[in-house]
PDB file of C-alpha atoms in Angstrom:
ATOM      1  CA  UNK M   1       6.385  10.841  32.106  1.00  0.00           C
ATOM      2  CA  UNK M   2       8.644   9.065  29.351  1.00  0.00           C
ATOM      3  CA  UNK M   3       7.604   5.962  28.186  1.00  0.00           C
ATOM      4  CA  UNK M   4      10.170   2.604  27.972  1.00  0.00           C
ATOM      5  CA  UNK M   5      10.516   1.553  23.712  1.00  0.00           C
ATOM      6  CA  UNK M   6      11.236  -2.228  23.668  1.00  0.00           C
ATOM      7  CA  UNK M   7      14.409  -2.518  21.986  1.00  0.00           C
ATOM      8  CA  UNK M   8      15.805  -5.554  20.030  1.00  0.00           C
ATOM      9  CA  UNK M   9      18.659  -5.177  22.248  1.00  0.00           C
ATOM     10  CA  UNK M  10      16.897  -5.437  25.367  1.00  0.00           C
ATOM     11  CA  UNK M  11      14.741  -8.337  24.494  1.00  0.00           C
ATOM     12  CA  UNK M  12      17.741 -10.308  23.302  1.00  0.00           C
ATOM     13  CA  UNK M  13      19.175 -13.381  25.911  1.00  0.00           C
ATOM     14  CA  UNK M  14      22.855 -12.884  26.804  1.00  0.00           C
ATOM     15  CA  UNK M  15      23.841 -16.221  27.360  1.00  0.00           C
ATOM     16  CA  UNK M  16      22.556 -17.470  24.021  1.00  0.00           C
ATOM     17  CA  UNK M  17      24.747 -17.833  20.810  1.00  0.00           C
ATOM     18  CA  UNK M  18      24.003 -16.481  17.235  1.00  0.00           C
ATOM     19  CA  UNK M  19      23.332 -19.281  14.611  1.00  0.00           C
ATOM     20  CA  UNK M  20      21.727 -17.830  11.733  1.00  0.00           C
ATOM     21  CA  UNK M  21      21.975 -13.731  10.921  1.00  0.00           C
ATOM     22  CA  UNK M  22      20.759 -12.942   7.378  1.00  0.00           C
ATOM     23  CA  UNK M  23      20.548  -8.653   7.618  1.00  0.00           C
ATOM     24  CA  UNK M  24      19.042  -7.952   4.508  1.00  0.00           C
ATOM     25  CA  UNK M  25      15.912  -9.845   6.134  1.00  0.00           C
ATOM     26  CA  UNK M  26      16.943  -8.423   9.894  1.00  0.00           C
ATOM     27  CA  UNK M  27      17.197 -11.880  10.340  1.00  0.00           C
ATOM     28  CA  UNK M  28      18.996 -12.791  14.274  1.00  0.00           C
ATOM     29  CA  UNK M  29      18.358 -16.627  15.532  1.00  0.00           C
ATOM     30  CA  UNK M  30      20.106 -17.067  18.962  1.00  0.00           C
ATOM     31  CA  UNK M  31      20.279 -20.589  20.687  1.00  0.00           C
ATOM     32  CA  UNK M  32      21.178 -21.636  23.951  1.00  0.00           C
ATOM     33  CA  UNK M  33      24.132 -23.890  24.739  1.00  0.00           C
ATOM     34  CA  UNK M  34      22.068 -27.170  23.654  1.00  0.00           C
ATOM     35  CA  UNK M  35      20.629 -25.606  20.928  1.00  0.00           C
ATOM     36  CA  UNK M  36      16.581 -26.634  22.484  1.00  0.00           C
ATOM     37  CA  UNK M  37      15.731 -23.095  23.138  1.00  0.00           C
ATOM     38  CA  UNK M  38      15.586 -20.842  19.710  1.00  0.00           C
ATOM     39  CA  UNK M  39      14.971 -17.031  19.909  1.00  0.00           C
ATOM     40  CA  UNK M  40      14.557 -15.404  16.559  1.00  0.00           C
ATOM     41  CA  UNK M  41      13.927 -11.984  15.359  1.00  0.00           C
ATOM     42  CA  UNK M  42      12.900 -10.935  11.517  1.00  0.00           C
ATOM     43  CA  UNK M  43      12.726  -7.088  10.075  1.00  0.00           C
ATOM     44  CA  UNK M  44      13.177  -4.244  12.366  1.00  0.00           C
ATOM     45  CA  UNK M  45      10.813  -6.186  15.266  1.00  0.00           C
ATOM     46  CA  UNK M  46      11.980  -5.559  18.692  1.00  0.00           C
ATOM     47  CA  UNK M  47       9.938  -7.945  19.670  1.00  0.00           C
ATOM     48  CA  UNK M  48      11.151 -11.867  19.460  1.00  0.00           C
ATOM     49  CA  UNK M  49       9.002 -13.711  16.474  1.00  0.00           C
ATOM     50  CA  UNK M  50       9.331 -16.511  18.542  1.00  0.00           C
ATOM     51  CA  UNK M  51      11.260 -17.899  21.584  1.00  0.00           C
ATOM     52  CA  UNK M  52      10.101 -21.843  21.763  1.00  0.00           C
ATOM     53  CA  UNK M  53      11.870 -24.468  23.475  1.00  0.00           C
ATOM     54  CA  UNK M  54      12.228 -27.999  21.569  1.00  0.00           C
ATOM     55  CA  UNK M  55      12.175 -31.887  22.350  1.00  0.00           C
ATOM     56  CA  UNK M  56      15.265 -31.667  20.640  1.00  0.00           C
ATOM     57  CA  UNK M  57      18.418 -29.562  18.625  1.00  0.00           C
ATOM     58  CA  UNK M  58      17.109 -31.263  15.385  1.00  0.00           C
ATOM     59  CA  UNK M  59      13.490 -30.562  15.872  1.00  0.00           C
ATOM     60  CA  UNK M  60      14.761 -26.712  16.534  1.00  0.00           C
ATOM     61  CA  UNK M  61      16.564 -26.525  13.638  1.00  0.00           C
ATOM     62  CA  UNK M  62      14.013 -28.147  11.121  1.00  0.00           C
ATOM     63  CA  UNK M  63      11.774 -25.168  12.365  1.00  0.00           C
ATOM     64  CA  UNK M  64      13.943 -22.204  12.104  1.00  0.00           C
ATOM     65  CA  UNK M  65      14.967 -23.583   8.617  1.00  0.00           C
ATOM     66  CA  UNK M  66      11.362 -23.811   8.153  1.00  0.00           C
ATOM     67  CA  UNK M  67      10.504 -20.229   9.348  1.00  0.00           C
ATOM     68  CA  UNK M  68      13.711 -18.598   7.662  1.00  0.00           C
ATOM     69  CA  UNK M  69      12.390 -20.248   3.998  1.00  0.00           C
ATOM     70  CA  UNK M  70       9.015 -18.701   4.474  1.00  0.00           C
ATOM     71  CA  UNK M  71      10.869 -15.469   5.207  1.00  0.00           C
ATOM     72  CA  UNK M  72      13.079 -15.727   2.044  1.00  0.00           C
ATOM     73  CA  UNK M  73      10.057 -16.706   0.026  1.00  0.00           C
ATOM     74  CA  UNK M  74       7.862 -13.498   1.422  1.00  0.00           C
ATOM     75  CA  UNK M  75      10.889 -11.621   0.431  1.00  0.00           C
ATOM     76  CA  UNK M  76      11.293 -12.520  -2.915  1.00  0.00           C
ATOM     77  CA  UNK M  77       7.542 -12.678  -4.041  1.00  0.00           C
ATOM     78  CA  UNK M  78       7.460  -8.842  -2.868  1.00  0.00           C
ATOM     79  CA  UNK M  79      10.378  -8.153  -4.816  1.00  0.00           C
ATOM     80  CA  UNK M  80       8.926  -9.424  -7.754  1.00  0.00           C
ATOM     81  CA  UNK M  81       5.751  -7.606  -6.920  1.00  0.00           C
ATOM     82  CA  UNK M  82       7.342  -4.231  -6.804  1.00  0.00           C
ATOM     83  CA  UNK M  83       9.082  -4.401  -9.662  1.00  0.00           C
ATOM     84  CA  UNK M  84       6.410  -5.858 -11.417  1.00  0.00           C
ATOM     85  CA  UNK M  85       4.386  -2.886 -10.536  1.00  0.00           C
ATOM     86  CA  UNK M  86       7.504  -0.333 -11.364  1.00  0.00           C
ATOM     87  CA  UNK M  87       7.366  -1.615 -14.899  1.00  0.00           C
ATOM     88  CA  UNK M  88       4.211  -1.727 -15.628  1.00  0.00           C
ATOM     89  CA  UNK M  89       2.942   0.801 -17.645  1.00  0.00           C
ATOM     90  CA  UNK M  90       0.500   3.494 -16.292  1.00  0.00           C
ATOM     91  CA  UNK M  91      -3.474   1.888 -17.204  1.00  0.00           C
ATOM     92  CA  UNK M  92      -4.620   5.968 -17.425  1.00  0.00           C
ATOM     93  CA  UNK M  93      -4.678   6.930 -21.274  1.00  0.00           C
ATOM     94  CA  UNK M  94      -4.911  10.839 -22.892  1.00  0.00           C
ATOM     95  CA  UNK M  95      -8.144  12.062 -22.167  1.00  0.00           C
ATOM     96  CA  UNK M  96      -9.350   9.798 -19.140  1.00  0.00           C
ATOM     97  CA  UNK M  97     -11.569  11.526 -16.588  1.00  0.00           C
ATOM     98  CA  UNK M  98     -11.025  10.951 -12.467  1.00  0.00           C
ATOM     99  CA  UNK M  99     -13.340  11.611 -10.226  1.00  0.00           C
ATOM    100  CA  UNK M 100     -12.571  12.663  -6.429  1.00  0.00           C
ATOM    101  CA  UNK M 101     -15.295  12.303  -3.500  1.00  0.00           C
ATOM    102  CA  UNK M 102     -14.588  13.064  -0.070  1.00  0.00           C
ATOM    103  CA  UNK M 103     -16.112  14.500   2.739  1.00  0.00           C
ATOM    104  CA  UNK M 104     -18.200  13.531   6.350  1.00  0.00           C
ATOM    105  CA  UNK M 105     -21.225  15.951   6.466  1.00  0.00           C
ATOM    106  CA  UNK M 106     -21.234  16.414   3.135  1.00  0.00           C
ATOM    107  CA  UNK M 107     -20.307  14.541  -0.206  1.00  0.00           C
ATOM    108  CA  UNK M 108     -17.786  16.891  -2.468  1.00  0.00           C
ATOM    109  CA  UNK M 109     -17.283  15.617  -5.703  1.00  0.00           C
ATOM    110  CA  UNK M 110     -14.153  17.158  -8.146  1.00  0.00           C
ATOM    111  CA  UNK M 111     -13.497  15.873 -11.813  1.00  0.00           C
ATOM    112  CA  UNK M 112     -10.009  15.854 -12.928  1.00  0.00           C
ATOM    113  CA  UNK M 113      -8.883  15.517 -16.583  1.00  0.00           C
ATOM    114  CA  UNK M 114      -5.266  13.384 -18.050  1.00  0.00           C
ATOM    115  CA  UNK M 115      -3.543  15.503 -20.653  1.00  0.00           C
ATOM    116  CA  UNK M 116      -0.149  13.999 -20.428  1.00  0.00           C
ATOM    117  CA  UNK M 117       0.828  10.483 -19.787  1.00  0.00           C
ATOM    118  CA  UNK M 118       4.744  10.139 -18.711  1.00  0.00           C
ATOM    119  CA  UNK M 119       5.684   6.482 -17.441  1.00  0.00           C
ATOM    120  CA  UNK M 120       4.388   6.386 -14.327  1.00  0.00           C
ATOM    121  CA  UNK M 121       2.749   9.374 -13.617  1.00  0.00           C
ATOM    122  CA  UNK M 122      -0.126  11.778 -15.337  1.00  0.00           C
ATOM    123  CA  UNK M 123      -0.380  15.663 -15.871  1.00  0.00           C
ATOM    124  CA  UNK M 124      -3.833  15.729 -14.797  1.00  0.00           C
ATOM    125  CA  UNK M 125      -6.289  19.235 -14.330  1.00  0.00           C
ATOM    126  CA  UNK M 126      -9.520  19.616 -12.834  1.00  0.00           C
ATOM    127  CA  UNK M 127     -12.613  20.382 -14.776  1.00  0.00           C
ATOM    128  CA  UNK M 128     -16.385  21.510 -14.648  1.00  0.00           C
ATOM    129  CA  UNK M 129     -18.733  19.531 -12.806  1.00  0.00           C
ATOM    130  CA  UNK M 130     -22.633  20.524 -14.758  1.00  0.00           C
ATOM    131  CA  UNK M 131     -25.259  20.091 -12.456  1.00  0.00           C
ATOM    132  CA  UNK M 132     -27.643  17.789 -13.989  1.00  0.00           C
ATOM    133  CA  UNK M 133     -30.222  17.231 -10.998  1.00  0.00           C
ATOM    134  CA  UNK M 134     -31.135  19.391  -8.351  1.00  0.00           C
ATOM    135  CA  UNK M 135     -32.594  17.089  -5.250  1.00  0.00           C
ATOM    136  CA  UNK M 136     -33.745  18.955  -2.249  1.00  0.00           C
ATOM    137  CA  UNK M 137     -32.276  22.199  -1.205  1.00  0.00           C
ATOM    138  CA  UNK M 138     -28.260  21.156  -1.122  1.00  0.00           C
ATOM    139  CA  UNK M 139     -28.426  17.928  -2.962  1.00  0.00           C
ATOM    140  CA  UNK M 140     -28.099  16.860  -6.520  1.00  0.00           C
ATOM    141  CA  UNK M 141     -26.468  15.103  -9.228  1.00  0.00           C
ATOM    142  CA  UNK M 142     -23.567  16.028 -11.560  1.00  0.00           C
ATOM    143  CA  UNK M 143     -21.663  15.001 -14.247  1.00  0.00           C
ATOM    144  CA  UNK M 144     -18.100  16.093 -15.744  1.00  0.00           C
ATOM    145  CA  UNK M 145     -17.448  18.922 -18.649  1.00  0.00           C
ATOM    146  CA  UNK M 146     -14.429  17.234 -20.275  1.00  0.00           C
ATOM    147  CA  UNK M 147     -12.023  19.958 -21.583  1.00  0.00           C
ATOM    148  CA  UNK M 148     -13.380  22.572 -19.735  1.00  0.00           C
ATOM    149  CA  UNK M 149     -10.552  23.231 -17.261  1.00  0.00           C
ATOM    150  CA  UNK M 150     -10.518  25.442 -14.079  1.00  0.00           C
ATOM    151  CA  UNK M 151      -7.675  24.025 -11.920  1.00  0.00           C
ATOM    152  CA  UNK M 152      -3.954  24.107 -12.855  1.00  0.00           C
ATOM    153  CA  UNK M 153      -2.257  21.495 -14.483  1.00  0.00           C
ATOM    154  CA  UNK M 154      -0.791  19.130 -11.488  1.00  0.00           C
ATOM    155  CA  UNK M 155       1.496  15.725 -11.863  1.00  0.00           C
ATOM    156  CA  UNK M 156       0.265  12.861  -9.908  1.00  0.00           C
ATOM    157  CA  UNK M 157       1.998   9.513  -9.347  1.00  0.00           C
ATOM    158  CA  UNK M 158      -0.574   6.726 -10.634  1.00  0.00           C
ATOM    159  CA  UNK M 159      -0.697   3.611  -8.888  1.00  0.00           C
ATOM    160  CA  UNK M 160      -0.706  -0.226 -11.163  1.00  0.00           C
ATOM    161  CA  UNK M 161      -4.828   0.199 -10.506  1.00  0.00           C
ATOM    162  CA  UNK M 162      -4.468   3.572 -12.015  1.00  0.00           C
ATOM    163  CA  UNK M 163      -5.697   5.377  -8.948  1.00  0.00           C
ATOM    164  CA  UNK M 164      -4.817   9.054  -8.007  1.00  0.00           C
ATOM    165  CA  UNK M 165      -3.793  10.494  -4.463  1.00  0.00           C
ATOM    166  CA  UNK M 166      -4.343  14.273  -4.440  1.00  0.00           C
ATOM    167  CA  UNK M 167      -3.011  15.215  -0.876  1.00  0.00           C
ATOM    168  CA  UNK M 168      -4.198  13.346   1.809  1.00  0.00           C
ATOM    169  CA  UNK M 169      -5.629   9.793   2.988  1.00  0.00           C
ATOM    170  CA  UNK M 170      -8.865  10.585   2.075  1.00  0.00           C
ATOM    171  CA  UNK M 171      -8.384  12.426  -1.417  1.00  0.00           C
ATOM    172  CA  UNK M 172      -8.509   9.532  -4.113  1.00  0.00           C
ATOM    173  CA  UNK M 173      -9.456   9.835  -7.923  1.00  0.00           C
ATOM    174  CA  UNK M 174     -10.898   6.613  -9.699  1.00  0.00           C
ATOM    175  CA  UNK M 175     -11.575   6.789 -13.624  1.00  0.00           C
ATOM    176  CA  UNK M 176     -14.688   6.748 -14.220  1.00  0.00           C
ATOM    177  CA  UNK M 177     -16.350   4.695 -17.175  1.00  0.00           C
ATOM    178  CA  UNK M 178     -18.578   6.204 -19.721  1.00  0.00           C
ATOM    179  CA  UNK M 179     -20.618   5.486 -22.477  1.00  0.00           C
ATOM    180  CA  UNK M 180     -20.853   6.788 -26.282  1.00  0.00           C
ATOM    181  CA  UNK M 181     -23.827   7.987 -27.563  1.00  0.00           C
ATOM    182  CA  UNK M 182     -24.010   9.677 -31.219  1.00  0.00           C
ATOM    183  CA  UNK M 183     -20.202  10.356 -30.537  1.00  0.00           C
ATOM    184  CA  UNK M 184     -20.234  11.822 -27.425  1.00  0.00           C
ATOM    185  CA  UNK M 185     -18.757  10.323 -23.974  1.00  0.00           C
ATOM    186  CA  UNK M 186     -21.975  10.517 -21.832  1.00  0.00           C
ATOM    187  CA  UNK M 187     -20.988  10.187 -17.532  1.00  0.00           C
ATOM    188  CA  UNK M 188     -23.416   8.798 -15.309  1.00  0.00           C
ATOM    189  CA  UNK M 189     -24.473  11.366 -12.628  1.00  0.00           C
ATOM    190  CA  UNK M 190     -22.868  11.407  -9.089  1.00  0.00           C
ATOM    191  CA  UNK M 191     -24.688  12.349  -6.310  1.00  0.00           C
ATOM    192  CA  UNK M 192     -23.221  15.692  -4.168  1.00  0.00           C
ATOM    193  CA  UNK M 193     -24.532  18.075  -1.296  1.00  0.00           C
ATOM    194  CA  UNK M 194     -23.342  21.557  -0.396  1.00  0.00           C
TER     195      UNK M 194
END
């Protein structure tokens, strides 16, 4: 059985007349012959964002001028947001650790190292996790080896939070904070189970 898509097409009323078209928005406003009845459309929607009737042609225009400003303004705030975000620089330094947890029946933790920094994107590579705690038969705690490598060197994207995706929905790496003591970067545990 093949299912009916809803097409902008299809939704559209014949007997109305364009008044306002703006296609970098996907912007279509159709009016009827007294210009009462508005039908507009925004983005790729198939659906109508509205179809309203009106006391009047002057109360139907103040609203689609209305609706079309807080499209423009959407617009333009994302625009600035992206390339806000495309030029700002990556917040991972040299050296950062990431940590990766995933996993339903069981919590798998993976450390991940930075050794390059290139605009917006890291050369990162995992590294030793030291078991620190044993709890119970699979559970325990564990902390990162920095600089002990056993993964290949991989380049990731980094998001403006400086997050990680490594392959899937569920696959994110988060630096994690530390503290010096005598000189050394000291982790606090994370819990795993095997």
């Amino acid at each position: 059985m093949t299912r009916f898509k809803s097409t902008r097409e299809a939704n559209i009323r014949r007997d109305y007349r364009e008044i306002l078209r703006d296609d970098s928005l996907g912007v279509l406003v159709l009016a009827n012959e007294t210009g009462d009845v508005v039908q507009a459309f925004a983005g790729r929607r198939p659906a109508p964002d509205f179809h309203e009737w009106f006391r009047n042609k002057e109360r139907a225009d103040r609203y689609v001028q209305t609706w079309y400003a807080r499209l423009q303004d959407w617009a333009r705030r994302r625009h600035e947001r992206r390339e806000s975000l495309r030029n700002a620089p990556t917040p991972l330094q040299l050296g950062d650790i990431l940590k990766s947890s995933w996993g339903l029946e069981r919590a798998n933790v993976a450390y991940y190292q930075v050794t390059a920094v290139r605009c917006r994107a890291v050369v990162v590579c995992e590294i030793e996790a030291e078991v620190v705690r044993v709890i119970g038969e699979a559970t325990g705690n564990c902390t990162p080896v920095p600089d002990r490598f056993i993964g290949v060197a991989m380049r990731k994207r980094v998001d403006a939070r400086g997050v990680v995706n490594f392959n899937g929905p569920s696959r994110w790496a988060y630096r994690i904070e530390f503290t010096m003591v005598d000189g050394l970067r000291v982790f606090d545990p994370d819990d795993f189970t095997t």
